Amino acid sequence: MAVVFEPTKGLLDVPTHYCPGCTHGIIHRLVAESLEELGVIDKTIGVAPVGCSVLAYNYFACDMHEAAHGRAPAVATGIKRSLPDSVVFTYQGDGDLAAIGTAEIVHAAARGEKITTIFVNNCIYGMTGGQMAPTTLPGQVTETSPYGRDVKLQGHPIRVSEMLSTLDGAVYVERVSVDSVANVLKAKKAIKKAFELQIEGKGFTFVEVLSICPTNWGLSPRESIKWLQDNMIPYYPLGVKKDITQQEVK
Amino acid sequence: MAEKVLMKGNEAIGEAAIQAGCQCFFGYPITPQTEVAAYMSRRMPKIGRVFLQAESEVAAINMVYGAAGSGVRVMTSSSSPGVSLKQEGISYIAGAELPCVIINIVRGGPGLGGIQPAQSDYFQATKGGGHGDYRLVVYAPSSVQEMVDLIQDAFDVADIYRNPVMVMGDGMLGQMMEPVEFKEREAKQLPSKADWAATGLHGRKEHHVINSLFLQPEELEKHNEKLQKKYAEIEKNEVKYEMYNCDGDLDIVLVSYGTVSRICKNVIKMLAKEGLKVGLIRPITLWPFPKKAFEEVVDRTKYGFLSVELSCGQMVEDIELSVKGRKPVNFFGRSGGMVPSPTEIANKVKEIAGGAR
Ligand SMILES: Cc1ncc(C[n+]2csc(CCOP(=O)(O)OP(=O)(O)O)c2C)c(N)n1
Ligand code: SF4
């Protein structure tokens, strides 16, 4: 009998704590598969954030660090500079990366740290129970924007990928989504490419993944997927924001 | 034996760390310790090691966390306002039990304070600073030579106990030039990092996780108890202090650390001429505090103790806890970057001893 699907060696065989329908699990799998296919699990060190994926260090099979809220890119910098032959990634939510950790991510990108950041954008603070994030959409209702995000009062969402793509140290920046099979496959390709470019020593690579939070959005998983497609993708357009390998070809 | 060289304190800090095998240095500019980073930026790349100027002290200490978790010797350096920013990271480093060395060349506070020498970070260094039940080993050298020796000790002690170690100097120590000798040190038998460092599996079966999160209360309590046991061990083994002129019957014992303790020694000589017998306890570790030094003199000291500080009495309670009410504990200090003159201190001693003789 042909094996069509099996667990990836990049993840440990343990149950995760994610809510039913949450797409964090899919994104973990894509990262783990990429590391396995590239044959680098053995020399990879991951950095988990503070957020729903704080326990990612229990799931990934490689060595892991658990960072303080927002500091993962600085921690990853310390690791990569100490062990330059290793593969280093951070896995961060949008509160972690785009609010409290803005300085760390911008400067890691600007320095061209040879690390890969997986940025999980679900427009909300998941772990603390659904507060407004820097990525929360205009009008979106959250626990701390109960009347809907009013951009006059609470400012505008940050399009992190577009922002980071302006930095010379960032060599590859792409926004993907895990709302459909086709998009999951594209996301996998992007994540794998990001790691490949890191391994080639090109510079900082970044993949933003649009993700759902059914629990704090107050929607079923199926409704959440539709909400992502109807609201998030128009505001956060998918695609490659920067790819120096393409620029080189031109 | 290595020869003596004339060196500025801040540069000697850098060289001491290099000689101790520091592989990575992460810093952010702040007066009065900027020369440490400048020295490291010149030297480290030349010997194949890492110097990186971070975007903030917050980032620098988190880089230290990453490097320490990777199993390399790592140091950061800053001054008071910058060390405040590092407290979050220091707490995580202590919680995750990682070895590293943190330099604080203290300037006056609170707030932006000033840029002149002070000792006003005593509480921050010895009583926590960041959140949680943790301890830092804190060294307080009084000369450039001692600073160099203690930095090299600091790396060893950090590795032995898997704990952050702070070397705290006042601004004067960073700026003054003194002859130093980088002594050949005998190789210490240090515990291997292979059983915990997150270096990549490289064939290892169990993955290593650098972490300070324990969501189960039972687990966190167990972790805290383990830390406390370690701190008790440090208190037993690592206390360092100097006793100066403490033989026989004493009128007063000064308690002072860092560069002010040098002024105190002059005061003691001055007062001896006036017939006052004054001793000095100089804590070299601020934590663990040298409580036992007080046991040695408390019964022979007539008028009690005088804490002499470049701060507003922050060391007094540790002295009181050591003296346990058996003798009075007095205080004299200047702050904000002001340094006391020997006469000022001498006058305070005479006042306590019941007027000049
Ligand atoms: C310094 C600090 N501030 C606040 C918190 C509380 N906190 C924990 S998770 C979190 C938000 C995480 O949200 P996000 O990064 O969007 O990730 P998600 O949970 O949505 O995956 C916050 C604010 C903390 N742990 N540390
Ligand atoms: S709270 Fe939201 S982001 Fe967190 S696990 Fe649940 S669904 Fe996922």
XYZ file of C-alpha atoms and ligand atoms in Angstrom:
641
model
C 0.000 0.000 0.000
C 1.399 3.379 -0.907
C 1.812 5.858 1.933
C 0.095 9.088 0.953
C 0.429 11.039 4.169
C 2.411 10.544 7.337
C 3.566 12.539 10.317
C 6.505 14.837 9.727
C 9.700 14.229 11.663
C 9.830 17.950 12.303
C 7.066 17.702 14.887
C 7.031 15.587 18.017
C 4.227 13.081 18.444
C 2.373 15.053 21.125
C -1.115 16.584 21.292
C -1.207 20.379 20.856
C -3.289 22.768 22.924
C -4.690 24.772 20.010
C -8.457 25.353 19.774
C -10.429 23.193 17.336
C -10.199 24.667 13.857
C -7.241 26.927 14.681
C -4.769 27.159 11.808
C -1.659 27.428 14.006
C -1.430 23.625 13.658
C -1.308 23.756 9.857
C 1.413 26.388 9.966
C 3.463 24.308 12.425
C 3.196 21.399 10.023
C 4.366 23.484 7.043
C 7.421 24.698 8.948
C 8.218 21.189 10.162
C 7.804 19.625 6.719
C 10.092 22.247 5.206
C 12.811 21.550 7.776
C 12.460 17.812 7.194
C 12.565 18.073 3.411
C 15.618 20.316 3.572
C 17.271 17.814 5.909
C 18.077 20.421 8.545
C 16.036 19.398 11.609
C 19.299 18.322 13.209
C 20.832 21.768 13.021
C 17.764 23.931 13.478
C 16.977 26.027 16.519
C 13.515 27.558 16.741
C 12.351 30.440 18.886
C 8.805 30.388 20.257
C 7.002 33.655 21.064
C 4.625 34.720 23.795
C 1.147 34.180 22.426
C -0.968 31.160 21.599
C 2.071 29.478 20.092
C 4.124 29.925 23.273
C 4.188 26.142 23.716
C 5.517 25.575 20.185
C 8.737 24.576 21.913
C 6.969 21.402 23.018
C 5.872 20.572 19.478
C 8.845 21.159 17.197
C 11.351 18.303 17.202
C 14.381 20.579 16.868
C 16.066 22.439 19.724
C 13.994 25.403 20.880
C 14.167 28.629 22.887
C 11.182 30.292 24.483
C 11.563 34.084 24.183
C 10.007 36.952 26.111
C 7.056 38.742 24.463
C 8.233 40.270 21.183
C 11.907 39.500 21.688
C 12.203 36.397 19.507
C 14.155 38.143 16.701
C 16.757 39.378 19.214
C 17.012 35.922 20.779
C 17.338 34.404 17.304
C 20.073 36.924 16.533
C 22.010 35.804 19.604
C 21.629 32.165 18.572
C 22.572 32.639 14.926
C 25.580 34.799 15.754
C 26.775 32.155 18.232
C 26.113 29.202 15.953
C 26.374 30.569 12.399
C 26.054 27.130 10.791
C 22.664 26.472 12.329
C 19.245 27.184 10.833
C 17.301 29.567 13.048
C 13.658 30.563 12.890
C 11.209 32.569 14.948
C 7.498 31.806 15.034
C 5.508 34.840 16.161
C 1.978 36.165 16.412
C 0.873 39.646 15.379
C 0.743 41.109 18.888
C 4.151 39.662 19.642
C 5.785 40.802 16.412
C 3.939 43.954 15.350
C 3.289 45.637 18.719
C 5.655 44.900 21.595
C 8.328 43.424 19.326
C 8.308 45.962 16.491
C 11.815 47.221 17.169
C 13.292 43.727 17.348
C 11.773 42.535 14.062
C 12.584 45.724 12.143
C 16.204 45.691 13.233
C 16.699 41.969 12.699
C 15.437 42.536 9.157
C 17.528 45.669 8.670
C 20.665 43.857 9.812
C 19.889 41.083 7.388
C 20.092 38.488 10.151
C 20.262 35.102 8.500
C 17.121 33.859 10.183
C 13.591 33.060 9.022
C 10.538 34.561 10.671
C 7.138 32.932 10.402
C 4.630 35.645 11.212
C 1.148 34.406 12.068
C -1.339 37.209 11.485
C -4.803 36.537 12.897
C -5.817 40.186 13.425
C -6.157 39.667 17.177
C -4.429 38.842 20.459
C -5.409 35.203 20.782
C -3.857 34.034 23.995
C -5.046 36.857 26.217
C -8.616 36.461 25.031
C -9.147 38.553 21.918
C -7.927 42.112 22.366
C -7.172 44.553 19.556
C -3.871 43.863 17.794
C -1.846 46.238 15.592
C -3.228 44.180 12.699
C -6.884 44.367 13.753
C -8.895 45.596 10.765
C -10.754 48.942 10.683
C -14.176 48.398 12.202
C -13.256 45.015 13.670
C -14.813 44.336 17.054
C -12.493 42.936 19.718
C -12.535 42.887 23.498
C -10.693 46.223 23.626
C -12.308 47.743 20.532
C -15.901 46.902 21.472
C -17.325 49.538 19.096
C -15.129 48.403 16.242
C -11.614 49.681 15.577
C -11.952 53.386 14.874
C -8.882 54.408 12.912
C -9.282 57.997 14.080
C -8.849 56.878 17.675
C -6.876 53.661 17.444
C -4.884 54.209 14.311
C -4.446 52.009 11.301
C -3.431 48.374 10.969
C 0.192 47.723 10.062
C 0.993 45.846 6.875
C 4.170 44.298 8.222
C 5.287 42.498 5.069
C 5.097 45.665 2.973
C 6.956 47.582 5.676
C 9.774 45.047 6.029
C 10.135 44.648 2.280
C 11.485 48.213 2.144
C 14.537 47.152 4.151
C 17.665 46.142 2.272
C 18.515 43.404 4.776
C 15.290 41.537 3.998
C 15.889 39.288 1.001
C 12.598 37.464 0.815
C 9.212 38.600 2.085
C 5.954 36.926 1.144
C 2.408 36.982 2.484
C 0.499 33.733 2.229
C -2.699 32.305 3.675
C -3.874 28.895 4.885
C -7.563 29.322 4.002
C -7.669 26.757 1.178
C -5.771 23.733 -0.045
C -4.299 25.745 -2.904
C -3.156 28.480 -0.541
C -1.748 25.990 1.969
C 0.400 24.559 -0.830
C 1.566 28.046 -1.765
C 2.307 28.790 1.884
C 4.425 25.648 2.086
C 6.396 26.697 -0.977
C 7.038 30.136 0.505
C 8.147 28.794 3.884
C 10.461 26.264 2.300
C 11.944 28.909 0.037
C 12.513 31.205 3.003
C 14.511 28.475 4.735
C 16.416 27.672 1.538
C 17.525 31.272 1.186
C 18.562 31.370 4.838
C 20.627 28.212 4.339
C 22.253 29.823 1.305
C 23.220 32.686 3.599
C 21.314 35.313 1.619
C 19.853 37.275 4.521
C 16.651 37.820 6.451
C 13.587 35.927 5.204
C 10.018 36.494 6.287
C 6.746 34.735 5.612
C 3.519 36.276 6.881
C 0.734 33.731 7.157
C -2.891 34.890 7.389
C -4.465 32.674 10.017
C -7.807 32.312 11.793
C -8.829 32.579 15.435
C -12.349 31.114 15.596
C -12.395 31.289 19.395
C -11.802 35.015 19.688
C -13.462 36.024 16.454
C -16.617 34.318 17.801
C -17.117 32.392 14.563
C -17.106 28.742 13.607
C -13.958 27.547 11.831
C -15.835 27.489 8.532
C -17.168 31.045 9.043
C -13.704 32.110 10.098
C -12.191 30.935 6.825
C -14.798 32.964 4.964
C -14.124 36.009 7.195
C -10.419 35.735 6.416
C -11.144 35.568 2.673
C -13.679 38.412 2.707
C -11.903 40.787 5.077
C -8.254 39.966 5.606
C -7.078 39.191 2.086
C -8.437 42.472 0.647
C -6.560 44.427 3.349
C -3.498 42.198 3.384
C -2.950 41.226 -0.249
C -1.195 37.905 -0.752
C 1.967 37.507 -2.755
C 5.700 38.043 -2.879
C 6.610 41.480 -1.526
C 10.298 41.050 -2.078
C 12.549 38.399 -3.556
C 16.142 39.269 -4.332
C 16.570 36.041 -6.283
C 13.948 37.304 -8.744
C 15.602 40.711 -8.892
C 18.886 39.010 -9.676
C 17.292 37.139 -12.580
C 15.885 40.314 -14.085
C 53.814 36.360 34.772
C 52.028 38.780 32.488
C 53.244 42.353 32.557
C 51.332 45.324 33.866
C 49.710 47.670 31.376
C 48.105 51.027 31.984
C 44.475 50.786 30.994
C 41.226 52.663 31.291
C 38.699 50.721 33.380
C 36.151 50.342 30.596
C 38.731 48.991 28.158
C 40.096 46.633 30.788
C 36.567 45.238 31.148
C 36.580 44.339 27.476
C 40.024 42.773 27.568
C 39.208 40.783 30.713
C 36.127 39.346 29.034
C 38.105 38.440 25.932
C 40.721 36.678 28.016
C 37.955 34.816 29.827
C 36.790 33.404 26.505
C 33.784 35.631 25.922
C 32.574 34.666 22.422
C 29.833 37.254 21.956
C 29.273 40.795 23.141
C 25.998 42.658 22.661
C 25.651 46.269 23.761
C 24.055 49.627 23.264
C 25.841 52.961 23.779
C 25.403 54.753 27.095
C 27.691 56.995 29.142
C 29.782 56.233 31.177
C 30.530 52.760 29.760
C 30.554 53.323 26.005
C 34.264 52.510 25.776
C 33.511 48.888 26.635
C 31.559 48.467 23.406
C 34.083 50.514 21.449
C 36.890 48.263 22.672
C 34.931 45.118 21.870
C 34.029 46.413 18.412
C 37.735 46.823 17.650
C 38.951 43.554 19.146
C 36.246 40.927 18.713
C 36.078 40.748 14.891
C 39.878 40.507 14.733
C 39.823 37.289 16.750
C 36.823 35.747 15.022
C 34.323 36.559 17.761
C 31.039 38.433 17.758
C 30.477 42.102 18.513
C 27.034 43.448 17.769
C 25.521 46.814 18.584
C 21.871 46.107 19.309
C 18.925 48.437 18.684
C 18.306 48.776 22.434
C 19.312 47.322 25.778
C 16.155 45.232 25.587
C 17.372 43.640 22.368
C 20.950 43.340 23.662
C 19.970 41.310 26.723
C 17.718 39.091 24.609
C 20.621 38.471 22.248
C 22.550 37.485 25.358
C 19.729 35.072 26.218
C 19.961 33.500 22.756
C 23.743 33.210 22.853
C 23.820 31.909 26.430
C 21.208 29.291 25.520
C 23.440 28.287 22.610
C 26.151 27.459 25.117
C 28.701 30.207 24.446
C 30.247 32.677 26.875
C 28.507 35.997 26.418
C 28.539 39.441 27.989
C 26.653 42.700 27.796
C 27.505 46.035 29.314
C 25.481 49.110 30.137
C 24.815 51.817 32.686
C 21.868 52.401 34.993
C 19.005 53.451 32.649
C 20.098 50.753 30.210
C 20.296 48.161 32.960
C 16.713 49.030 33.915
C 15.707 48.051 30.387
C 17.594 44.798 30.683
C 15.675 43.640 33.745
C 13.041 41.732 31.780
C 15.728 39.757 29.996
C 17.738 39.200 33.172
C 14.688 37.678 34.835
C 14.205 35.313 31.875
C 17.899 34.403 31.893
C 17.754 33.646 35.618
C 14.525 31.689 35.146
C 15.951 29.652 32.282
C 19.186 29.176 34.280
C 21.586 30.535 31.705
C 25.110 31.736 32.418
C 26.116 35.232 31.317
C 27.955 38.300 32.548
C 26.312 41.715 32.809
C 28.348 44.851 33.458
C 26.729 47.884 35.065
C 28.887 50.998 35.247
C 26.538 52.892 37.502
C 25.559 56.539 37.069
C 23.300 58.652 39.215
C 19.525 58.228 39.066
C 16.554 58.019 39.259
C 15.251 58.630 35.767
C 17.761 59.941 33.319
C 19.658 61.099 36.400
C 23.168 62.177 35.535
C 26.298 60.749 34.012
C 28.586 60.998 37.031
C 29.594 58.014 39.194
C 27.096 56.605 41.661
C 26.121 53.414 43.450
C 22.395 53.986 43.319
C 21.615 50.676 41.585
C 22.370 48.636 44.711
C 18.722 47.730 45.285
C 18.158 46.945 41.626
C 21.191 44.667 41.507
C 20.786 42.871 44.816
C 17.046 42.763 45.437
C 15.759 41.431 42.136
C 15.405 44.233 39.628
C 13.216 42.133 37.385
C 10.190 40.047 38.330
C 10.185 36.762 40.171
C 12.140 34.949 42.876
C 15.629 35.099 41.488
C 19.094 36.242 42.454
C 22.076 37.676 40.641
C 25.597 37.213 41.888
C 26.830 40.811 42.128
C 30.511 41.716 42.225
C 31.613 45.212 43.238
C 35.291 45.805 42.445
C 37.170 48.774 43.882
C 40.059 48.977 41.419
C 40.620 48.311 37.751
C 42.778 45.312 38.655
C 40.095 43.839 40.851
C 37.505 44.452 38.156
C 39.597 42.519 35.657
C 40.031 39.602 38.081
C 36.366 39.558 39.035
C 35.153 39.605 35.439
C 37.167 36.476 34.811
C 35.745 34.909 37.984
C 32.281 36.028 36.906
C 32.341 33.890 33.762
C 33.358 30.829 35.795
C 30.786 31.403 38.523
C 28.090 31.962 35.878
C 28.968 28.640 34.254
C 29.234 26.718 37.529
C 25.818 27.801 38.793
C 24.115 28.471 35.431
C 23.202 31.922 36.663
C 23.645 35.501 35.449
C 26.445 37.374 37.215
C 26.646 41.158 37.403
C 29.825 43.140 37.807
C 28.881 46.540 39.142
C 31.318 49.407 39.076
C 30.666 53.055 39.717
C 31.350 55.448 36.851
C 34.738 56.314 38.303
C 36.019 52.766 37.817
C 35.079 52.815 34.166
C 36.863 56.077 33.481
C 40.012 55.858 35.631
C 43.324 54.587 34.268
C 45.267 52.149 36.407
C 47.982 49.584 35.854
C 46.521 46.113 35.359
C 47.885 42.676 34.916
C 45.947 40.010 33.065
C 47.035 37.078 35.143
C 47.415 33.609 33.772
C 44.537 31.699 35.247
C 44.599 28.031 36.005
C 42.070 26.142 33.915
C 39.016 25.388 36.039
C 37.040 22.178 35.816
C 33.698 23.586 34.677
C 30.457 21.689 34.153
C 29.722 20.714 30.554
C 26.934 22.590 28.770
C 26.218 19.661 26.463
C 23.320 18.346 28.524
C 21.232 21.504 28.293
C 22.432 23.946 25.596
C 20.204 24.296 22.517
C 22.850 23.876 19.856
C 20.846 21.889 17.318
C 20.304 18.154 17.820
C 23.320 16.945 15.811
C 22.283 13.365 16.429
C 21.065 13.889 20.002
C 17.711 12.148 20.718
C 15.967 14.550 23.106
C 15.461 18.108 21.960
C 16.735 20.808 24.295
C 14.449 23.664 25.258
C 15.628 26.924 26.801
C 12.650 28.043 28.798
C 11.358 29.777 31.900
C 7.654 28.943 31.481
C 6.061 26.451 33.880
C 2.300 26.638 33.558
C 1.604 24.032 36.238
C 1.914 25.640 39.680
C 3.429 22.467 41.114
C 6.128 22.524 38.458
C 6.897 26.204 38.883
C 7.139 25.794 42.630
C 9.529 22.883 42.148
C 11.589 24.991 39.749
C 11.674 27.847 42.277
C 12.757 25.498 45.029
C 15.565 24.274 42.805
C 16.642 27.874 42.214
C 16.537 28.622 45.940
C 18.741 25.621 46.651
C 21.216 26.912 44.124
C 21.165 30.382 45.681
C 21.800 28.834 49.118
C 24.785 27.043 47.630
C 26.066 30.350 46.201
C 25.628 32.021 49.593
C 27.684 29.251 51.131
C 30.520 29.253 48.591
C 30.839 32.562 46.831
C 30.851 35.309 49.447
C 33.803 37.661 48.984
C 34.855 40.580 51.175
C 37.844 42.424 52.499
C 38.408 43.389 56.122
C 40.783 46.294 56.557
C 42.247 47.398 59.873
C 39.778 45.215 61.749
C 42.049 43.712 64.425
C 41.594 44.289 68.128
C 39.124 46.656 69.724
C 37.453 49.035 67.325
C 35.634 52.302 67.740
C 33.722 52.178 64.485
C 33.618 49.949 61.414
C 32.956 51.546 58.062
C 31.097 49.506 55.475
C 31.796 50.553 51.932
C 32.345 49.056 48.476
C 33.681 50.181 45.110
C 35.793 53.293 44.715
C 34.424 54.973 47.877
C 35.960 52.201 49.925
C 39.323 53.548 48.801
C 38.464 56.936 50.223
C 37.417 55.159 53.423
C 40.868 53.612 53.746
C 42.387 57.091 53.704
C 39.879 58.205 56.307
C 40.934 55.303 58.533
C 44.577 56.390 58.313
C 43.623 60.006 59.034
C 41.593 59.053 62.087
C 44.257 56.715 63.449
C 46.431 59.801 63.889
C 43.646 61.265 66.004
C 43.488 58.151 68.153
C 40.338 56.612 66.680
C 40.466 52.952 65.779
C 38.331 52.532 62.665
C 37.990 49.389 60.563
C 36.469 48.700 57.167
C 34.331 45.886 55.875
C 34.393 46.013 52.104
C 31.817 43.735 50.493
C 33.176 42.405 47.201
C 30.034 40.396 46.569
C 27.002 42.608 47.203
C 24.922 39.489 46.793
C 25.617 37.225 48.530
C 26.180 39.895 51.182
C 29.117 39.136 53.525
C 27.072 38.724 56.707
C 29.778 36.707 58.428
C 32.240 39.602 58.259
C 30.024 41.380 60.762
C 30.086 38.441 63.171
C 33.831 38.811 63.361
C 33.748 42.424 64.587
C 30.336 43.180 66.044
C 31.318 42.440 69.647
C 34.571 44.381 69.410
C 33.094 47.506 67.862
C 32.197 50.164 70.375
C 30.046 52.630 68.460
C 28.755 50.403 65.694
C 28.854 50.677 61.933
C 28.793 53.406 59.311
C 27.647 52.674 55.775
C 29.466 54.969 53.377
C 27.864 55.022 49.940
C 27.433 56.928 46.706
C 23.713 56.386 47.224
C 21.067 57.245 49.773
C 21.406 54.386 52.215
C 20.556 51.442 50.005
C 23.107 49.176 51.713
C 21.963 50.050 55.237
C 19.293 47.379 55.504
C 21.660 44.593 54.508
C 24.051 45.802 57.216
C 21.210 45.926 59.739
C 20.206 42.377 58.813
C 23.781 41.311 59.481
C 24.213 43.272 62.710
C 20.786 42.182 63.991
C 20.324 45.138 66.295
C 23.428 44.421 68.358
C 25.080 47.742 67.498
C 23.865 50.946 65.843
C 24.081 51.227 62.069
C 24.697 54.734 60.732
C 24.776 56.133 57.274
C 26.749 58.683 55.336
C 26.402 59.088 51.614
C 26.560 61.490 48.723
C 24.539 60.982 45.571
C 23.853 62.326 42.128
C 27.495 62.014 41.158
C 28.877 63.820 44.200
C 31.823 62.106 45.860
C 32.496 62.592 49.584
C 35.784 64.069 50.722
C 37.800 62.195 53.374
C 37.152 65.044 55.797
C 33.398 64.762 55.404
C 33.493 61.072 56.192
C 35.924 61.609 59.069
C 33.655 64.244 60.576
C 30.725 61.849 60.459
C 32.813 59.178 62.214
C 33.840 61.653 64.899
C 30.257 62.751 65.381
C 29.213 59.141 65.998
C 32.152 58.540 68.294
C 31.088 61.473 70.437
C 33.018 64.406 69.062
C 36.627 64.916 68.083
C 39.323 63.829 70.463
C 5.637 41.684 28.617
C 4.362 40.997 28.434
N 3.237 41.731 28.200
C 2.060 41.105 28.035
C 1.959 39.743 28.089
C 0.607 39.082 27.943
N 0.382 38.439 26.639
C 0.528 37.126 26.480
S 0.146 36.601 24.941
C -0.228 38.168 24.439
C -0.758 38.451 23.079
C -0.297 37.535 22.014
O -0.997 37.759 20.850
P -0.424 37.435 19.415
O 1.012 37.758 19.346
O -1.277 38.103 18.438
O -0.488 35.848 19.287
P -1.749 34.874 19.237
O -2.031 34.547 20.665
O -2.873 35.578 18.567
O -1.269 33.678 18.470
C -0.047 39.072 25.490
C -0.326 40.507 25.384
C 3.156 39.018 28.356
N 3.168 37.688 28.459
N 4.328 39.658 28.504
S -7.264 31.450 20.775
Fe -7.328 31.672 18.574
S -5.166 31.682 17.888
Fe -5.271 30.856 19.974
S -5.394 28.643 19.709
Fe -7.474 29.393 19.935
S -8.141 29.759 17.841
Fe -5.932 29.559 17.793
